[in-house]
Coordinates of C-alpha atoms in Angstrom, one line a residue:
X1 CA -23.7 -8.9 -20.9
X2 CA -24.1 -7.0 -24.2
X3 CA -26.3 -4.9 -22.7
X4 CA -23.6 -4.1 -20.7
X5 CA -20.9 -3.5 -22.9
X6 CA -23.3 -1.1 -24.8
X7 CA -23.8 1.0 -22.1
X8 CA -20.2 1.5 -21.2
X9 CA -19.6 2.2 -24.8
X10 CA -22.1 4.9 -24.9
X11 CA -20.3 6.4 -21.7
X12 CA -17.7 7.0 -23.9
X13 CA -15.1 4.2 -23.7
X14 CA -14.0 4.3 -27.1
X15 CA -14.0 1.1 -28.5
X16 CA -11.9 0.9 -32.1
X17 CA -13.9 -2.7 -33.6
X18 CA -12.4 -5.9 -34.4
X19 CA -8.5 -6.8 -33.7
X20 CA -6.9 -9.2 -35.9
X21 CA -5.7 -12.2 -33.8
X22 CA -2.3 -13.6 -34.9
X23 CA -0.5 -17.1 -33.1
X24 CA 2.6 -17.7 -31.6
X25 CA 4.3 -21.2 -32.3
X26 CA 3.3 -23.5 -29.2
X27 CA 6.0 -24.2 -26.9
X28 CA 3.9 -27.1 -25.3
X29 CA 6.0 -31.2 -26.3
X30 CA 2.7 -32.5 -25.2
X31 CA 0.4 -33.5 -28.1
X32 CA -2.5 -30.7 -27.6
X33 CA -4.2 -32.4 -24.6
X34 CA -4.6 -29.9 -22.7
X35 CA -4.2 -26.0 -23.6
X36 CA -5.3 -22.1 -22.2
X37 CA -5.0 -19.2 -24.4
X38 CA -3.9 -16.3 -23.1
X39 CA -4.9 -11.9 -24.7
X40 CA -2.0 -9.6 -24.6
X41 CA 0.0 -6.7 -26.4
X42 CA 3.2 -8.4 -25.6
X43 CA 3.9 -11.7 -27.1
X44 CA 7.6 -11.3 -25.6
X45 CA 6.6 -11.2 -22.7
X46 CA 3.9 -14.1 -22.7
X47 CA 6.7 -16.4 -24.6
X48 CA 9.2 -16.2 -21.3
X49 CA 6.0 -16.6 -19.0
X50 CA 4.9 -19.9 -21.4
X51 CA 8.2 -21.3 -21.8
X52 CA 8.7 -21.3 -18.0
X53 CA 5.9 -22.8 -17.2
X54 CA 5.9 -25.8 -19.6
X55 CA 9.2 -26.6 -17.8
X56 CA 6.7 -27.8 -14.9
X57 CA 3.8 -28.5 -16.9
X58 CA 4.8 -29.4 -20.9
X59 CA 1.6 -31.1 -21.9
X60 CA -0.6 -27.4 -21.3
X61 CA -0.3 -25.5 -24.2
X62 CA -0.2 -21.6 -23.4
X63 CA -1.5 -20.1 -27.1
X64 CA -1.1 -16.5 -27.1
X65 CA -3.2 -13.8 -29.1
X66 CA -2.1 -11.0 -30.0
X67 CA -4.6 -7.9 -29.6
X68 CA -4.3 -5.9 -32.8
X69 CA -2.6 -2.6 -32.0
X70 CA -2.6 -3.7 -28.1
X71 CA -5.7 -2.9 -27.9
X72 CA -7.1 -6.1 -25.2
X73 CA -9.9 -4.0 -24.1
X74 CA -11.1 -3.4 -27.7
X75 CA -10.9 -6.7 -28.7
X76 CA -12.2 -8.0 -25.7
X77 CA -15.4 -6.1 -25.9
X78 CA -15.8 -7.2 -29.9
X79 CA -15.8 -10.9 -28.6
X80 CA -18.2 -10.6 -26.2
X81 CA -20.4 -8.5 -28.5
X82 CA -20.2 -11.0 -30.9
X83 CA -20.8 -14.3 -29.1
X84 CA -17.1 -15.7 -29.3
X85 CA -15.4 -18.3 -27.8
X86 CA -13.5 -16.0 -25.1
X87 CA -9.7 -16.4 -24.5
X88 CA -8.6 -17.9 -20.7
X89 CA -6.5 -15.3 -19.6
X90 CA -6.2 -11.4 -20.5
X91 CA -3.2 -8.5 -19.4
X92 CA -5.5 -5.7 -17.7
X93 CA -3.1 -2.2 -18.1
X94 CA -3.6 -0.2 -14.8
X95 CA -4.9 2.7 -17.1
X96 CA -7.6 1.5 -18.7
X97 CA -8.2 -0.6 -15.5
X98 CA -11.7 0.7 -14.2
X99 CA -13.3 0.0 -18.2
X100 CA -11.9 -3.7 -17.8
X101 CA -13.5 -4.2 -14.5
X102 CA -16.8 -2.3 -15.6
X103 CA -17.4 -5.2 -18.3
X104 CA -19.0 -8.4 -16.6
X105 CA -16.6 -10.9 -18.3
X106 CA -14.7 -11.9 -15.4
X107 CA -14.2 -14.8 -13.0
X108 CA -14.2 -14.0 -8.8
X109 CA -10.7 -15.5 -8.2
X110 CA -11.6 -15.0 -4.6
X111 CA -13.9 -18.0 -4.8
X112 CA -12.7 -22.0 -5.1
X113 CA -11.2 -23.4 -6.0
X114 CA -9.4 -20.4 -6.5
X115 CA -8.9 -18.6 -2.8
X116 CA -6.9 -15.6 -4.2
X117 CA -8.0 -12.9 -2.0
X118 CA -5.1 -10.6 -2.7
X119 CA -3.9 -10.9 0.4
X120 CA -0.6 -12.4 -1.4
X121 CA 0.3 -8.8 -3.1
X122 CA 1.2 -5.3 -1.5
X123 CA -1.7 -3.7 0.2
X124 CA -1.5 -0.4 -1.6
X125 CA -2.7 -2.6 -4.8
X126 CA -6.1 -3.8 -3.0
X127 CA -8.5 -1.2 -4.8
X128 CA -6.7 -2.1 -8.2
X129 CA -7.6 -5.7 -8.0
X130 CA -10.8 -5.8 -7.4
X131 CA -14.3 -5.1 -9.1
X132 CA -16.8 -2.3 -7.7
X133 CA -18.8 -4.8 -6.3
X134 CA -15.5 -6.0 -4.4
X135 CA -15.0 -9.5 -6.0
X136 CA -11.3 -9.9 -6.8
X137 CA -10.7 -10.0 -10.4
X138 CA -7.0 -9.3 -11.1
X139 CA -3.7 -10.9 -10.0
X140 CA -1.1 -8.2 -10.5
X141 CA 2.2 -8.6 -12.7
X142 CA 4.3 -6.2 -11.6
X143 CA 4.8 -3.5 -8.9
X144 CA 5.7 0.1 -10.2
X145 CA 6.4 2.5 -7.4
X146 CA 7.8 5.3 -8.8
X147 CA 10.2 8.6 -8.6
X148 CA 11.6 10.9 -10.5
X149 CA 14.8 10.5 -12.6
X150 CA 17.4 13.4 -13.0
X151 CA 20.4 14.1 -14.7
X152 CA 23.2 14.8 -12.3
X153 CA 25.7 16.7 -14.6
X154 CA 22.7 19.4 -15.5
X155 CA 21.8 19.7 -12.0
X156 CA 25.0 20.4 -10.7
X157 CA 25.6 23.4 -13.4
X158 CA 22.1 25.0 -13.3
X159 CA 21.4 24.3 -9.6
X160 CA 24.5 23.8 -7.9
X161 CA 24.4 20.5 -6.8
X162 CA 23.7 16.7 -7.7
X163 CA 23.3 15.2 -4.9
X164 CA 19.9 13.2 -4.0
X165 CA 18.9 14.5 -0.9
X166 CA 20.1 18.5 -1.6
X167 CA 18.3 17.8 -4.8
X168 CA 15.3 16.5 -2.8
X169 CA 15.0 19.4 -0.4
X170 CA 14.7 22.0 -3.3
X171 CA 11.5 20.5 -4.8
X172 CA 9.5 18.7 -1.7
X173 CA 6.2 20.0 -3.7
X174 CA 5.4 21.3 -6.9
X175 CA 5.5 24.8 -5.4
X176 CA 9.0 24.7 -5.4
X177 CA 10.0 22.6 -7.9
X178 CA 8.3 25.5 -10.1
X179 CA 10.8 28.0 -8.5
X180 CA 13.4 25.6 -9.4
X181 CA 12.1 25.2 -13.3
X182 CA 12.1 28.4 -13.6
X183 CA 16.2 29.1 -12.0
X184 CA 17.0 26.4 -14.9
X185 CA 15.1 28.0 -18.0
X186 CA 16.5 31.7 -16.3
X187 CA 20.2 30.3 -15.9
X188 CA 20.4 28.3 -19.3
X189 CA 19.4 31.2 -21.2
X190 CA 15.7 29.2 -22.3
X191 CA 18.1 26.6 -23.5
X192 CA 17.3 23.9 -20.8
X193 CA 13.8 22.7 -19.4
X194 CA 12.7 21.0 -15.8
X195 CA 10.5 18.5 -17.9
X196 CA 9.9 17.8 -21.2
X197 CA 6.4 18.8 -21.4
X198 CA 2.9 18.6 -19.1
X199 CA 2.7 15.1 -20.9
X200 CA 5.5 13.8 -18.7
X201 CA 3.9 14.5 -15.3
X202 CA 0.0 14.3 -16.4
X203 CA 0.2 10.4 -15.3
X204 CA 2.3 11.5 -12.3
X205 CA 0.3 14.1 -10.6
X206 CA -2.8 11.7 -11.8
X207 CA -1.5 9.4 -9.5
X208 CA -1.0 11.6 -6.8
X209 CA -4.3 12.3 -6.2
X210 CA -5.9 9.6 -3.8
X211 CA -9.2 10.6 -3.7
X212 CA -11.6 8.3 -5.4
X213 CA -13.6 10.0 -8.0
X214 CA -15.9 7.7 -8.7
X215 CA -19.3 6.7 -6.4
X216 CA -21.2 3.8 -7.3
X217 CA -24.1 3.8 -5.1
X218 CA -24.9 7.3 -6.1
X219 CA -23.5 7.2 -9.7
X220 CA -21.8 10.1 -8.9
X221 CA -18.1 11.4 -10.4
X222 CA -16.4 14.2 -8.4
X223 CA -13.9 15.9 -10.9
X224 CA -14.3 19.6 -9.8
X225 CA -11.4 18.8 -7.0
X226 CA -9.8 16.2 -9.6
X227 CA -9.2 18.7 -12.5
X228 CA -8.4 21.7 -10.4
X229 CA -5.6 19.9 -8.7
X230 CA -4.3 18.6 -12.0
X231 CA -4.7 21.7 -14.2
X232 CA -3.4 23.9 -11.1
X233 CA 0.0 22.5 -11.3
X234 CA -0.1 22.2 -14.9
X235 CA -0.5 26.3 -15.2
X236 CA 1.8 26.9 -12.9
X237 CA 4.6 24.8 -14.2
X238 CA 3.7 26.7 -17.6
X239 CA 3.7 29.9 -16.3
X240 CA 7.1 29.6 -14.8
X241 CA 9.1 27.8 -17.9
X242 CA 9.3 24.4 -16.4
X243 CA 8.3 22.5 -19.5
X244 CA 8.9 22.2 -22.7
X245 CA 5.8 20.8 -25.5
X246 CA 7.3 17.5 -25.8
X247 CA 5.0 14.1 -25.2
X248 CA 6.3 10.9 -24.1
X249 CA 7.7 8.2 -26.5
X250 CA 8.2 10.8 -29.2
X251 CA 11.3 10.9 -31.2
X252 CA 12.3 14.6 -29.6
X253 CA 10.9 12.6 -26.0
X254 CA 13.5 9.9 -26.8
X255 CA 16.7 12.4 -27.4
X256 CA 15.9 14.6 -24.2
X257 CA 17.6 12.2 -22.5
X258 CA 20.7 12.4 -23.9
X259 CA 20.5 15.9 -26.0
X260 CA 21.1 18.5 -22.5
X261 CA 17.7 20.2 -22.9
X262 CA 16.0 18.5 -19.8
X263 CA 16.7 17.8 -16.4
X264 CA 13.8 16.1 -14.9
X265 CA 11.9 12.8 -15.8
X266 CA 9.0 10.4 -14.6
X267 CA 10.3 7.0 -13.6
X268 CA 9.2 3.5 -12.7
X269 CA 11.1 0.5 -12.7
X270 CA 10.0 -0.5 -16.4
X271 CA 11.8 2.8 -17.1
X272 CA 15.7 2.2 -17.2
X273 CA 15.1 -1.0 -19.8
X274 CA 12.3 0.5 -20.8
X275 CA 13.1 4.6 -21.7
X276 CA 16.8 5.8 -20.2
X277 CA 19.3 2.9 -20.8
X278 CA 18.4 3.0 -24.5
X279 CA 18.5 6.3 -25.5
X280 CA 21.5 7.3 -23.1
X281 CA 23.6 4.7 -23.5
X282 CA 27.0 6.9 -23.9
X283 CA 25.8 9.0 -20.2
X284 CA 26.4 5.9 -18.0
X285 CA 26.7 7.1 -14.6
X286 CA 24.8 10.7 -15.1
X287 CA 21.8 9.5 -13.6
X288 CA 20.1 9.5 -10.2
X289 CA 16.3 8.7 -9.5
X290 CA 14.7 10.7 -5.6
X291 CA 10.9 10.8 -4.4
X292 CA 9.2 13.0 -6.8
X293 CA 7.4 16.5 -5.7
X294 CA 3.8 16.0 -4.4
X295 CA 4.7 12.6 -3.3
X296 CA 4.9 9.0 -4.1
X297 CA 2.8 7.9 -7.0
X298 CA 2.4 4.2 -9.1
X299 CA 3.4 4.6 -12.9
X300 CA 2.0 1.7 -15.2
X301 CA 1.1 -1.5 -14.1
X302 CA 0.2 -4.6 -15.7
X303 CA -2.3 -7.6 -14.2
X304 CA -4.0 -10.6 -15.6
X305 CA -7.6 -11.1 -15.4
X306 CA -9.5 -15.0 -16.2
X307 CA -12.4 -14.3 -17.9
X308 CA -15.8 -16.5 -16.5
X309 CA -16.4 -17.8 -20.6
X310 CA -12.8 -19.0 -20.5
X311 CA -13.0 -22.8 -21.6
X312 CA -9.7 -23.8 -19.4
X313 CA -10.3 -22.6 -15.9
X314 CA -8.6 -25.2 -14.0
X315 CA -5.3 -25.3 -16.2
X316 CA -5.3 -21.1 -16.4
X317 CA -5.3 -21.2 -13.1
X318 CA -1.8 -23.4 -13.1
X319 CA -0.4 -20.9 -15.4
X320 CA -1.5 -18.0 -12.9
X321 CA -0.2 -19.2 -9.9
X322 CA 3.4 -20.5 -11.3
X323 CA 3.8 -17.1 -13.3
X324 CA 2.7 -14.7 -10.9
X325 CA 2.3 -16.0 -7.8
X326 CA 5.5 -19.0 -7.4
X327 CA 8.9 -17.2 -6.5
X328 CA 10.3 -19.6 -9.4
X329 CA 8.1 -18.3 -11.8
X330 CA 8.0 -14.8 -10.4
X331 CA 12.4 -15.2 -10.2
X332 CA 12.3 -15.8 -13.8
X333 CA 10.2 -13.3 -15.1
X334 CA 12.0 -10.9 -13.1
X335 CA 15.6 -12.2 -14.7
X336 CA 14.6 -12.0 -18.2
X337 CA 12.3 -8.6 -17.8
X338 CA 14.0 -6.4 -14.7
X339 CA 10.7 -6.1 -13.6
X340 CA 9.6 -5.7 -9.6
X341 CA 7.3 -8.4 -8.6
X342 CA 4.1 -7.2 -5.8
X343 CA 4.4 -10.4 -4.0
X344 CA 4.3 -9.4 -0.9
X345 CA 7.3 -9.5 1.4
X346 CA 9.4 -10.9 -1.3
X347 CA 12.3 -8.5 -0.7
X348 CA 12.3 -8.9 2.6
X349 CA 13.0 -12.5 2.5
X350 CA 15.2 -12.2 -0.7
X351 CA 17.8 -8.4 0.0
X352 CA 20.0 -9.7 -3.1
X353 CA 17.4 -8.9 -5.4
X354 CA 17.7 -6.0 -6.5
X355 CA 21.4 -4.2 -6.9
X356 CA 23.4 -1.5 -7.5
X357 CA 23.8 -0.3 -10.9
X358 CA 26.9 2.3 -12.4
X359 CA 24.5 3.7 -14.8
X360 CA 22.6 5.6 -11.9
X361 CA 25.6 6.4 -10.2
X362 CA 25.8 3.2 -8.7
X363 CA 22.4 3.7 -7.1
X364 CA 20.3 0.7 -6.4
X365 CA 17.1 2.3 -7.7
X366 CA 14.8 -0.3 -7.5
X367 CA 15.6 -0.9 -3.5
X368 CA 15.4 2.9 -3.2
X369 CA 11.7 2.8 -5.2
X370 CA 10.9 -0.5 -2.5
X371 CA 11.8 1.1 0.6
X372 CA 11.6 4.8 0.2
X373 CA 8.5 4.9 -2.1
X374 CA 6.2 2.3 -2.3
X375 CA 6.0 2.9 1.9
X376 CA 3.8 5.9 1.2
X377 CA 2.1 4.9 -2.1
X378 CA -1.6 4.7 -2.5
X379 CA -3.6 3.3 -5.0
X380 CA -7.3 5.2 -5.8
X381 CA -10.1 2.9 -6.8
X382 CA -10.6 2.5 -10.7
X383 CA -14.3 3.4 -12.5
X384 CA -15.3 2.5 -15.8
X385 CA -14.9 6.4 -16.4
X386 CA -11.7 6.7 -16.5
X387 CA -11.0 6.5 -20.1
X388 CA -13.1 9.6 -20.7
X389 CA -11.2 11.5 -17.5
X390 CA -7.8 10.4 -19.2
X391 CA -9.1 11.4 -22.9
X392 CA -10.7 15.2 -21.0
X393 CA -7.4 15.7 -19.1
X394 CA -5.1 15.1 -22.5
X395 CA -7.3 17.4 -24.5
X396 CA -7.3 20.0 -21.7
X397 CA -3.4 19.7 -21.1
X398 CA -2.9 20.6 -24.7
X399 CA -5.0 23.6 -24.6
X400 CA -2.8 24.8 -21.6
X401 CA 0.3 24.0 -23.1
X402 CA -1.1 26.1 -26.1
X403 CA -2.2 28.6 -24.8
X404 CA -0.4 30.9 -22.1
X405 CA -3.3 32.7 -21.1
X406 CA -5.6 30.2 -20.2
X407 CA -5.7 30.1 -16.8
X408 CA -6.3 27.2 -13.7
X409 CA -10.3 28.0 -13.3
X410 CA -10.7 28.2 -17.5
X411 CA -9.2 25.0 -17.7
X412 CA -11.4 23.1 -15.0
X413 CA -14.6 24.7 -16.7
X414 CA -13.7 23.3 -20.5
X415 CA -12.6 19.8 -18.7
X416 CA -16.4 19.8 -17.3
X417 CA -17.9 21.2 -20.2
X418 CA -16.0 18.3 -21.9
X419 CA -16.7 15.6 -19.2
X420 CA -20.6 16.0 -19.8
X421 CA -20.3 15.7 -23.5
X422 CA -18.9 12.5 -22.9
X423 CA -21.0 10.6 -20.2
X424 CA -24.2 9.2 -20.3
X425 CA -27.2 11.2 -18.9
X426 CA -27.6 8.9 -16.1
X427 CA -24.2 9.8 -14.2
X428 CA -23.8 13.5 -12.2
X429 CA -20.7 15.2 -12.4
X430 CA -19.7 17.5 -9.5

């Protein structure tokens, strides 16, 4: 296993060193009898999952550790270096999925006693779940198809209209929703934006691409296709004033919501607790979320993985299947957290749970993501790479944002040049 871990840290998956682990109180009233221990970012979170499920079981103990920074990756790979007692469970983020899965630390769930062969969760999340060798590793969280949010009052003065589908039929690709950027920047004088900046479609378009880039049996990354497609709408939303040089969770990211410089935003279901509500408060009803240009796309994403070393597998188990894999456990999550759950089927059988909301317009956004999304959504296969494609793609998208001259085919050349410096020698890059 180490031997393991040092290789994919030598490919360039960064890893930061040891986390600090801090406790939350135990919400078991058994005595300590029995107990799992559970990795995540978000104690919140793990606290409503616990507290639910010691309803049903009280004498488990669910401990939770909190990765330092929310870093589970990080600390994950110190453990294992080091020999340590490994926790039972551990969130998996969807973007740092494929170095996860790379590490050998995790259990087959598809095996007994077990029998969790994903079958239970929407198909478009089959590739996510699983390992490259095909053994399922992951149960999923939550479900994130995902659209694109705009502000109705600014699209009705700069392009005539708010309504969804009018809106819709002006941007169908990002073609034209770069002739659109540019009527808003032209109309408002270079007051007003389509986006931000790249940084708020980089995950978007990303996602869009459903091409796997990754071969394991040859060892073999194909990122020549991958980085034209994402630096060729990049340039071109640049060239025609679409964007703005804002990144996402900044304070000036925060008040484009609400200031009147943008018009156009990523959004998932996490997003209206998560981003808009928040920091637009006062705009209730100024909102409206529609298919996004180039397609559906999945924005985020959290699963849990059981790791092999884990000293509870039975009883982390229990905890899986009531939290992510009940409808009571599932129902209550989704109460406390307004998150979507993947179980498959799930809204078909229960149509009351999502709703309409007055702060879209009275929209039901999350039935809207369910049926008019998530349909044509699909899901490419993580690789251990990806953390150095993410970390090439930033640095490249700041260099275009930068600097107006640098074109589609100068952009794919420095992400290659960059791709190489990170990989080890062993891996070809076409």
């Amino acid at each position: 296993m180490k031997k393991r871990i040092a290789a994919l840290m030598m490919a360039g998956i960064m890893v930061l060193g040891n986390s600090s682990i801090a406790f939350a109180e135990e919400t078991s009233s058994g005595e300590g009898s029995r107990k799992i221990s559970i990795l995540t970012w978000s104690e919140s979170e793990c606290q409503i999952y616990a507290e639910s499920f010691n309803k049903i079981y009280p004498d488990i103990e669910v401990e939770i550790i909190l990765a330092d920074n929310g870093d589970v990756y990080s600390k994950l790979v110190s453990m294992a270096s080091a020999g340590e007692q490994m926790p039972d469970l551990a969130y998996v983020e969807m973007n740092t999925r494929g170095q996860h899965l790379a590490l050998d630390i995790w259990e087959d769930l598809s095996q007994e006693p077990y029998g969790f062969d994903g079958s239970a969760l929407e198909d478009s999340l089959s590739q996510v779940i699983r390992d490259q060798d095909g053994r399922v590793c992951i149960v999923e969280q939550n479900y994130n198809p995902a659209g694109m949010l705009y502000r109705r009052s600014l699209a009705e003065q700069y392009l005539g209209t708010s309504d969804m589908e009018e809106i819709m039929e002006m941007i169908p690709d990002w073609d034209a929703f770069c002739e659109v950027g540019a009527k808003i920047y032209e109309e408002s004088g270079g007051s007003v934006r389509a986006l931000p900046g790249l940084d708020e479609i980089n995950w978007m378009i990303d996602s869009q691409y459903t091409d796997n880039v990754y071969d394991a049996e040859s060892n073999t990354l194909y990122l020549t296709d991958y980085f034209t497609y994402m630096f060729d709408i990049m340039t071109k939303l640049r060239d025609n004033n679409c964007v703005g040089k804002v990144n996402r969770w900044s304070t000036d990211w925060n008040a484009s919501y609400n200031n009147g410089t943008v018009v156009f935003w990523q959004f998932a279901p996490w997003s209206a607790t998560g981003a808009v509500k928040p920091n637009a408060e006062e705009l209730s009803g100024d909102f409206s979320v529609i298919k996004a240009p180039g397609g559906a796309y999945y924005l985020g994403g959290t699963g849990w993985g059981m790791l092999a070393d884990g000293a509870n597998k039975e009883d982390a188990w229990l905890f899986m299947e009531h939290c992510l894999l009940s409808e009571e456990g599932v129902e209550e999550a989704m109460d406390e957290m307004e998150m979507l759950t993947p179980l498959k089927g799930y809204y078909e059988s229960h149509p009351d749970a999502t709703s309409e909301d007055e702060f879209f317009n009275g929209q039901n956004v999350n039935k809207y993501l369910l049926e008019e999304v998530a349909s044509d959504m699909t899901l490419r296969a993580p690789s251990a790479y990806d953390g150095s494609i993410k970390t090439v793609t930033a640095t490249v998208m700041g260099m275009i944002q930068d600097d107006e001259g640098m074109t589609c085919e100068d952009a794919v050349a420095a992400a290659m040049d960059e791709i190489t410096m990170l990989l080890p020698g062993d891996v070809t890059v076409e």
